[in-house]
PDB file of C-alpha atoms in Angstrom:
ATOM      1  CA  UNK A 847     237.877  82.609  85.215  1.00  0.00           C
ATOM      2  CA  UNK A 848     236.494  84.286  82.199  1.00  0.00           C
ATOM      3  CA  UNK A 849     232.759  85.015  82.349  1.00  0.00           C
ATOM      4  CA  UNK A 850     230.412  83.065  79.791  1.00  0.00           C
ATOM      5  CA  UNK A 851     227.902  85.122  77.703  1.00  0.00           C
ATOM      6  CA  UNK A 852     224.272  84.045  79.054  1.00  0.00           C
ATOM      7  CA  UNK A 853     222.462  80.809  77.085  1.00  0.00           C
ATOM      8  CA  UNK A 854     220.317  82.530  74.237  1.00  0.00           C
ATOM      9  CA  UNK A 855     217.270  80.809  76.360  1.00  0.00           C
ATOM     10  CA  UNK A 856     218.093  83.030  79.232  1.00  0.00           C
ATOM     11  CA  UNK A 857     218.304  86.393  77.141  1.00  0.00           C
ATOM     12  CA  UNK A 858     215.118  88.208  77.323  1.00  0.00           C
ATOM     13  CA  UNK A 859     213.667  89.546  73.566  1.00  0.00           C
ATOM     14  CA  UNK A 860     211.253  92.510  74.165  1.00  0.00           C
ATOM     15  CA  UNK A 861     208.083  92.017  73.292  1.00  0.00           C
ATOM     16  CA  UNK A 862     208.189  94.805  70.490  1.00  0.00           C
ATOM     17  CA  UNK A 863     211.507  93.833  68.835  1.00  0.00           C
ATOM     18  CA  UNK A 864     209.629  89.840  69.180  1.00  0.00           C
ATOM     19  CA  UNK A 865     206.471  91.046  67.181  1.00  0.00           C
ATOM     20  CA  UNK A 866     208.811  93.288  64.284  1.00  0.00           C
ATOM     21  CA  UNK A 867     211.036  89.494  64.134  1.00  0.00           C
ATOM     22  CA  UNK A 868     207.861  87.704  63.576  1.00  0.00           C
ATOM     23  CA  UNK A 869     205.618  90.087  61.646  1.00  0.00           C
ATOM     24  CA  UNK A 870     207.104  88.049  58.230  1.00  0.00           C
ATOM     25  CA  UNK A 871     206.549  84.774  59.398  1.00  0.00           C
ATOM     26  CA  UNK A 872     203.151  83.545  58.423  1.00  0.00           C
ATOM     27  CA  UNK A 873     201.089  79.938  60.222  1.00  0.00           C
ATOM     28  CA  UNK A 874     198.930  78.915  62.567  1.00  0.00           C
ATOM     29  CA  UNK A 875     201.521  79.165  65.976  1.00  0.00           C
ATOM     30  CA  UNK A 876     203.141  82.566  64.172  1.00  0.00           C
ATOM     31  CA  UNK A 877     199.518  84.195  64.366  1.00  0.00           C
ATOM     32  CA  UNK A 878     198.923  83.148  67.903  1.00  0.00           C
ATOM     33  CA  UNK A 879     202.042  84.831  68.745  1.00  0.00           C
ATOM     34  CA  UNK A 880     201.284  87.599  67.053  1.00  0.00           C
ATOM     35  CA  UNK A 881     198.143  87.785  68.835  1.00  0.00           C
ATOM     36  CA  UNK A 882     199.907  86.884  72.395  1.00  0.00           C
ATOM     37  CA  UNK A 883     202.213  89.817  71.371  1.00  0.00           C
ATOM     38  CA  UNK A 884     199.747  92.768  70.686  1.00  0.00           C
ATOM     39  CA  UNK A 885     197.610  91.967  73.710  1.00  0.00           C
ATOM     40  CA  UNK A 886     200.807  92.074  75.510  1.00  0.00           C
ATOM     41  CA  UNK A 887     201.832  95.427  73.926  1.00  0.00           C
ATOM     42  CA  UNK A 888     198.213  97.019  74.159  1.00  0.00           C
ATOM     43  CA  UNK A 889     198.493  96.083  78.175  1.00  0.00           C
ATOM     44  CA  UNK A 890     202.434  97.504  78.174  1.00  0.00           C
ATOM     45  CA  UNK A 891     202.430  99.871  75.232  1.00  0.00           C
ATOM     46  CA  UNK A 892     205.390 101.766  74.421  1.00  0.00           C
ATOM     47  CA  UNK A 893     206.364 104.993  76.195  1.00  0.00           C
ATOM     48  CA  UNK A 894     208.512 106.300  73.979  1.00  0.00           C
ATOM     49  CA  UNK A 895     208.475 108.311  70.544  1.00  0.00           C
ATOM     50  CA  UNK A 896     210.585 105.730  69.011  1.00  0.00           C
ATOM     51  CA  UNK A 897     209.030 102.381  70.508  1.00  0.00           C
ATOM     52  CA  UNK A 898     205.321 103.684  69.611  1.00  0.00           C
ATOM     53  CA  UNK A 899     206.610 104.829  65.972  1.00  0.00           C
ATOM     54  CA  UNK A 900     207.986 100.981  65.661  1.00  0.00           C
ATOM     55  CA  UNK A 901     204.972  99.489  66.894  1.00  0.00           C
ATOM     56  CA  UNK A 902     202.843 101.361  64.681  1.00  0.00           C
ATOM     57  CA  UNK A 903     204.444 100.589  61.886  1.00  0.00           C
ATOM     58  CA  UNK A 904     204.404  96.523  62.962  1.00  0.00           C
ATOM     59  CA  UNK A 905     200.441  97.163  63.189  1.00  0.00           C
ATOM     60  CA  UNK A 906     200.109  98.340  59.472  1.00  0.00           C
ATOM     61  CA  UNK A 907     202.355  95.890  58.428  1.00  0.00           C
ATOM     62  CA  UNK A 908     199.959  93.264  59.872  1.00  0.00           C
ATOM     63  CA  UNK A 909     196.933  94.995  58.948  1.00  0.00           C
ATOM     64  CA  UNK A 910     198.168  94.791  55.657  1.00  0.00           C
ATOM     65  CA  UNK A 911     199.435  91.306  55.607  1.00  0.00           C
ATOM     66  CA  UNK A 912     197.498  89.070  58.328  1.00  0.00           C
ATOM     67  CA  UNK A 913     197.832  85.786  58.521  1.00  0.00           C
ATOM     68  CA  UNK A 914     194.548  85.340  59.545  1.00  0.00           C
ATOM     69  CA  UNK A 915     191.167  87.575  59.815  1.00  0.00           C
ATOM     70  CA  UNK A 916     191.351  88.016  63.871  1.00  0.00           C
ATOM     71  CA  UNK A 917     195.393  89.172  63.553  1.00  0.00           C
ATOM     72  CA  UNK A 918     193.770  92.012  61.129  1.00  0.00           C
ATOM     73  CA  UNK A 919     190.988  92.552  63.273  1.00  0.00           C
ATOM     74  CA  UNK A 920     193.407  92.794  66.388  1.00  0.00           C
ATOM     75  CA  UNK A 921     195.862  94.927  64.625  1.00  0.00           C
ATOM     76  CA  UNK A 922     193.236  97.697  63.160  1.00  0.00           C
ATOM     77  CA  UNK A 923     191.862  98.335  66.776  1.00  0.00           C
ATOM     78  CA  UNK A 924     195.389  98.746  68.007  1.00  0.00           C
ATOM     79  CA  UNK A 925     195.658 101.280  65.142  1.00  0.00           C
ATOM     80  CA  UNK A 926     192.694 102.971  66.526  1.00  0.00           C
ATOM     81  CA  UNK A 927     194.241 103.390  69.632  1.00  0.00           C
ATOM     82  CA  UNK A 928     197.406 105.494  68.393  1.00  0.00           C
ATOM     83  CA  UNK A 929     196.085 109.275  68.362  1.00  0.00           C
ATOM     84  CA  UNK A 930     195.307 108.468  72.574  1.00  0.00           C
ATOM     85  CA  UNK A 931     198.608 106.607  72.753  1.00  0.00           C
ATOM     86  CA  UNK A 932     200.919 109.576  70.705  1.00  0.00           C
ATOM     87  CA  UNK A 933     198.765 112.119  73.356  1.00  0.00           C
ATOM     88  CA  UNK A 934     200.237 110.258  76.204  1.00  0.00           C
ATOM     89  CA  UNK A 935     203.281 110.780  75.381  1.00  0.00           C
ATOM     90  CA  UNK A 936     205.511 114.464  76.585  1.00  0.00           C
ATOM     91  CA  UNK A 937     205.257 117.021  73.953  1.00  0.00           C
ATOM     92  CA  UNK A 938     209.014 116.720  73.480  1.00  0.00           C
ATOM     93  CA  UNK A 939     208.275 113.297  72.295  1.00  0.00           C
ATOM     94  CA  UNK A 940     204.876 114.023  70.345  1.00  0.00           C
ATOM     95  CA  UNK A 941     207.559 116.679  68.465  1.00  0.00           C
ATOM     96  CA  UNK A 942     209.621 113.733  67.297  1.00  0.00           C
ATOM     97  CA  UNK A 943     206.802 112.014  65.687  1.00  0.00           C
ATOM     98  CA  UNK A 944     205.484 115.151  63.625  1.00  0.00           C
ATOM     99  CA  UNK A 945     205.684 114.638  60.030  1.00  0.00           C
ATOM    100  CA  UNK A 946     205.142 110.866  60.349  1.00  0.00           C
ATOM    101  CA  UNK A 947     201.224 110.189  59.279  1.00  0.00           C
ATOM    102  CA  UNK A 948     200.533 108.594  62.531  1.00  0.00           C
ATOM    103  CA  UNK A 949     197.267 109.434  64.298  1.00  0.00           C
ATOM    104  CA  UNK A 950     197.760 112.588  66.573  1.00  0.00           C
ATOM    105  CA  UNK A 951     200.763 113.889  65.443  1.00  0.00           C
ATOM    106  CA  UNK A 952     200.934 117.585  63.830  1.00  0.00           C
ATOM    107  CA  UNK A 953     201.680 117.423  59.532  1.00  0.00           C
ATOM    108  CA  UNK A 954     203.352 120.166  58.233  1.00  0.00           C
ATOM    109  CA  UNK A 955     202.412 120.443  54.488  1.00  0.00           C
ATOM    110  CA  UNK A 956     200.999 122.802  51.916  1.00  0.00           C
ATOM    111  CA  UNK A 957     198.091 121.031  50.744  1.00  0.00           C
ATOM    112  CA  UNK A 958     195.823 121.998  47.559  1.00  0.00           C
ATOM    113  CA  UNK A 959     192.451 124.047  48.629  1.00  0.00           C
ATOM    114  CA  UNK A 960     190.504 120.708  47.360  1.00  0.00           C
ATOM    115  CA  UNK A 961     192.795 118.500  50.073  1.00  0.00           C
ATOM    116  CA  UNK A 962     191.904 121.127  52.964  1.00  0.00           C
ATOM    117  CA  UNK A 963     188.697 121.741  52.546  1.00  0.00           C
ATOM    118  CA  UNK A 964     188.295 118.226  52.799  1.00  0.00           C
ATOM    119  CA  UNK A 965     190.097 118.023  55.694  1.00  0.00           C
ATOM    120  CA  UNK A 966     187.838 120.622  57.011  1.00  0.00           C
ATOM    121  CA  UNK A 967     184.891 119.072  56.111  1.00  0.00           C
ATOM    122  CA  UNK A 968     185.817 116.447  57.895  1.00  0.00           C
ATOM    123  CA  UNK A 969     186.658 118.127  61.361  1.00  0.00           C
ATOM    124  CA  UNK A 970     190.000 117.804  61.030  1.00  0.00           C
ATOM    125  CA  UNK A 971     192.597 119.919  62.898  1.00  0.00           C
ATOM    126  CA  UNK A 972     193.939 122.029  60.298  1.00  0.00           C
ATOM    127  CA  UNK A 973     195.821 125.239  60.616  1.00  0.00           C
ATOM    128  CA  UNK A 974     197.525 128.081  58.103  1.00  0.00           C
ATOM    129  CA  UNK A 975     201.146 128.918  58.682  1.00  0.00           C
ATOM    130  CA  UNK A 976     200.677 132.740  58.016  1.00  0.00           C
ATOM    131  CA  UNK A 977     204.180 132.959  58.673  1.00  0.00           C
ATOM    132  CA  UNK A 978     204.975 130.729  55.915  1.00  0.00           C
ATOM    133  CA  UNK A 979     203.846 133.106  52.901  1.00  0.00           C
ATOM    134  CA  UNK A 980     206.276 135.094  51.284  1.00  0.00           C
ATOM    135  CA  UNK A 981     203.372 136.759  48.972  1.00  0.00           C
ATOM    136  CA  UNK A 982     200.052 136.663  50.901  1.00  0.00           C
ATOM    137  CA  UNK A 983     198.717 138.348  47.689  1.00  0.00           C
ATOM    138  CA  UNK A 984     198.261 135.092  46.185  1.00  0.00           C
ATOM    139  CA  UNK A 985     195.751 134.245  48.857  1.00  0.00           C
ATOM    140  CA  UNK A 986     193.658 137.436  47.572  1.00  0.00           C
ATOM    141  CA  UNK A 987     191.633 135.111  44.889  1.00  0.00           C
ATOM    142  CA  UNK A 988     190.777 132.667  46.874  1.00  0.00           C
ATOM    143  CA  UNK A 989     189.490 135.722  50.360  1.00  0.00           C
ATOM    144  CA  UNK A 990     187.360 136.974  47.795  1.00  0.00           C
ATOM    145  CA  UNK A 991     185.614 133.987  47.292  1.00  0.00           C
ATOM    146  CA  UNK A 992     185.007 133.376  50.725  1.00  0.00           C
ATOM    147  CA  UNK A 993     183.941 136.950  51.309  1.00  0.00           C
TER     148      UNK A 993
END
């Protein structure tokens, strides 16, 4: 007897491919979802690279477009929990996410003096390839200055 794919109300939708689905549907039962969905996910958060990089991208979607003031509200402290959430995760997968914005993850760029020194002033983590010069000469101008 050939075997019968399961009902589609017996097939299980994860929680974070549910809330990326849903993120474009706006209303009043769409935003409790929504809501029912993020507490879910800030209970069960992802544990991988991948999953956390989806779901933080799903929270600045609906940061950005809320349906209502407590899905924006719920959806900017989630974002406030991603540099603890990224730091959870092995530094294999905190590798994966480099280059990606996301709170906690390392940026590799060559940024203006202006851009870094307000990163500085700010307490940011910020660090100089030395490495990465091929003339360190060029740096001379700006040692003198802070000598």
């Amino acid at each position: 007897m050939p075997r019968r794919a399961p009902s589609p109300a017996l097939i299980r939708v994860p929680p974070l491919a549910r809330l990326h689905a849903l993120r474009h549907r706006y209303g009043g039962a769409e935003a409790r979802t929504k809501l029912s969905l993020m507490a879910h996910l800030e209970r069960h958060p992802p544990r991988s690279a991948r999953g956390l990089a989806g779901y933080h991208d799903d929270l600045l979607f609906l940061k950005a477009f809320p349906d209502e003031a407590v899905v924006h509200a719920a959806a900017s402290a989630a974002l406030a929990r991603t540099e603890s959430r990224v730091r959870a995760l092995a530094a294999t997968q905190r590798r994966w996410l480099d280059d990606t914005g996301m709170a906690g993850t390392t940026t590799h760029h060559a940024f203006a003096f202006g851009m870094a020194q307000w990163m500085v002033d700010r307490h940011e983590d910020a660090d100089i390839e030395w490495n990465a010069f091929d003339v360190p000469e060029r740096l001379d101008p700006l040692l003198r200055l802070t000598l």
